[in-house]
PDB file of C-alpha atoms in Angstrom:
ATOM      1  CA  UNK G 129       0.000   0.000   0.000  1.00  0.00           C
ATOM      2  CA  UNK G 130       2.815   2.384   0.533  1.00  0.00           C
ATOM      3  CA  UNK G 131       3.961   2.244  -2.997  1.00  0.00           C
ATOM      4  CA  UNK G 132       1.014   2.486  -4.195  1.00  0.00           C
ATOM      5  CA  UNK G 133       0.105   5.931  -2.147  1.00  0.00           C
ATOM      6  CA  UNK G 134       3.398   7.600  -3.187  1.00  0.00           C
ATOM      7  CA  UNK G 135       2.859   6.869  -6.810  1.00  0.00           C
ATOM      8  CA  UNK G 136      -0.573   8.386  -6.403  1.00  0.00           C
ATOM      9  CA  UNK G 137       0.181  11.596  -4.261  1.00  0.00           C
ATOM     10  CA  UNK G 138       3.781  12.314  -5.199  1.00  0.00           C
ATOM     11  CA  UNK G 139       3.734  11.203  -8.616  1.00  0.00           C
ATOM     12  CA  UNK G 140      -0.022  12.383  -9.141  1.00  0.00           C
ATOM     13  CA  UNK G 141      -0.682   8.960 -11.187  1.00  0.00           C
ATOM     14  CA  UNK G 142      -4.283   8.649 -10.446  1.00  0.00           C
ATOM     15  CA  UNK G 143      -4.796   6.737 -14.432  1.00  0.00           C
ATOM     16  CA  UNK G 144      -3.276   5.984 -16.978  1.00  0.00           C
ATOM     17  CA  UNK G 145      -2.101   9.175 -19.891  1.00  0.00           C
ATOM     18  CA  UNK G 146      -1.408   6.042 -22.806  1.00  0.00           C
ATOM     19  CA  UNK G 147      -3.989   3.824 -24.168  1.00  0.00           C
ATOM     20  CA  UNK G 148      -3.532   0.386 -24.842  1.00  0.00           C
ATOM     21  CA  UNK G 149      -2.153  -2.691 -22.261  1.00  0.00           C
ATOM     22  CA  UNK G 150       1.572  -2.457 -23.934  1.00  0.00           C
ATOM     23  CA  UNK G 151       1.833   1.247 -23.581  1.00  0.00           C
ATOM     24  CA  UNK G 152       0.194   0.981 -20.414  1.00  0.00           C
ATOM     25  CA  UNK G 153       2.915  -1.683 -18.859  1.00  0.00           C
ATOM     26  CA  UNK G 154       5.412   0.348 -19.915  1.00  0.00           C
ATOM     27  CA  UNK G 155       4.196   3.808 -18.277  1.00  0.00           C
ATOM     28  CA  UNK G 156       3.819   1.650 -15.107  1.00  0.00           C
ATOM     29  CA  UNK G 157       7.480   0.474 -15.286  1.00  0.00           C
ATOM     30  CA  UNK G 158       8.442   4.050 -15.612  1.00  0.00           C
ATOM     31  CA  UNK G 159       6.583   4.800 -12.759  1.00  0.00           C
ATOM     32  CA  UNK G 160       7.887   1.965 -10.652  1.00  0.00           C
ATOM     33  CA  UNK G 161      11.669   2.771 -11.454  1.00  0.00           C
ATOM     34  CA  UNK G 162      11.111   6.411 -10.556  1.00  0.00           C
ATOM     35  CA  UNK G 163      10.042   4.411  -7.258  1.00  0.00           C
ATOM     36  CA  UNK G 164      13.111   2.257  -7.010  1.00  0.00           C
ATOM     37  CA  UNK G 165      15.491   5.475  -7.762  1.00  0.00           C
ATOM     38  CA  UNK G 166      14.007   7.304  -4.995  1.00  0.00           C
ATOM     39  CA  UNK G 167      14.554   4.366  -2.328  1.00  0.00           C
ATOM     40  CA  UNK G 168      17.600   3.634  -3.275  1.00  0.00           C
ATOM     41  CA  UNK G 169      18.968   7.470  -2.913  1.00  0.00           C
ATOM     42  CA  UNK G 170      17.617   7.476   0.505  1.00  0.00           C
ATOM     43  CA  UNK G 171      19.314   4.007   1.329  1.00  0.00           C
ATOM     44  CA  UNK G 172      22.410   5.679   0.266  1.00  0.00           C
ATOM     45  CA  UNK G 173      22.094   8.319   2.236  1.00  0.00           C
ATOM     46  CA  UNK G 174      20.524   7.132   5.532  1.00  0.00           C
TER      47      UNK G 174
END
């Protein structure tokens, strides 16, 4: 659930900009790396 309320409220991804289920997986991996670069920055920091 965590994830999921960052990418919402931080990110603002509420739906979907792309149509279609390939563009669609691959707006969610973008979203989901943005994700993993920001926890790994604070892991190297903290």
């Amino acid at each position: 659930e965590p994830p999921n309320g960052w990418i919402k409220s931080v990110l603002g991804l509420r739906q979907f900009s792309m149509r279609g289920l390939h563009r669609v997986r691959a707006e969610f991996k973008l979203v989901c790396l943005a994700l993993n670069l920001r926890r790994m920055c604070s892991m190297q920091s903290g």
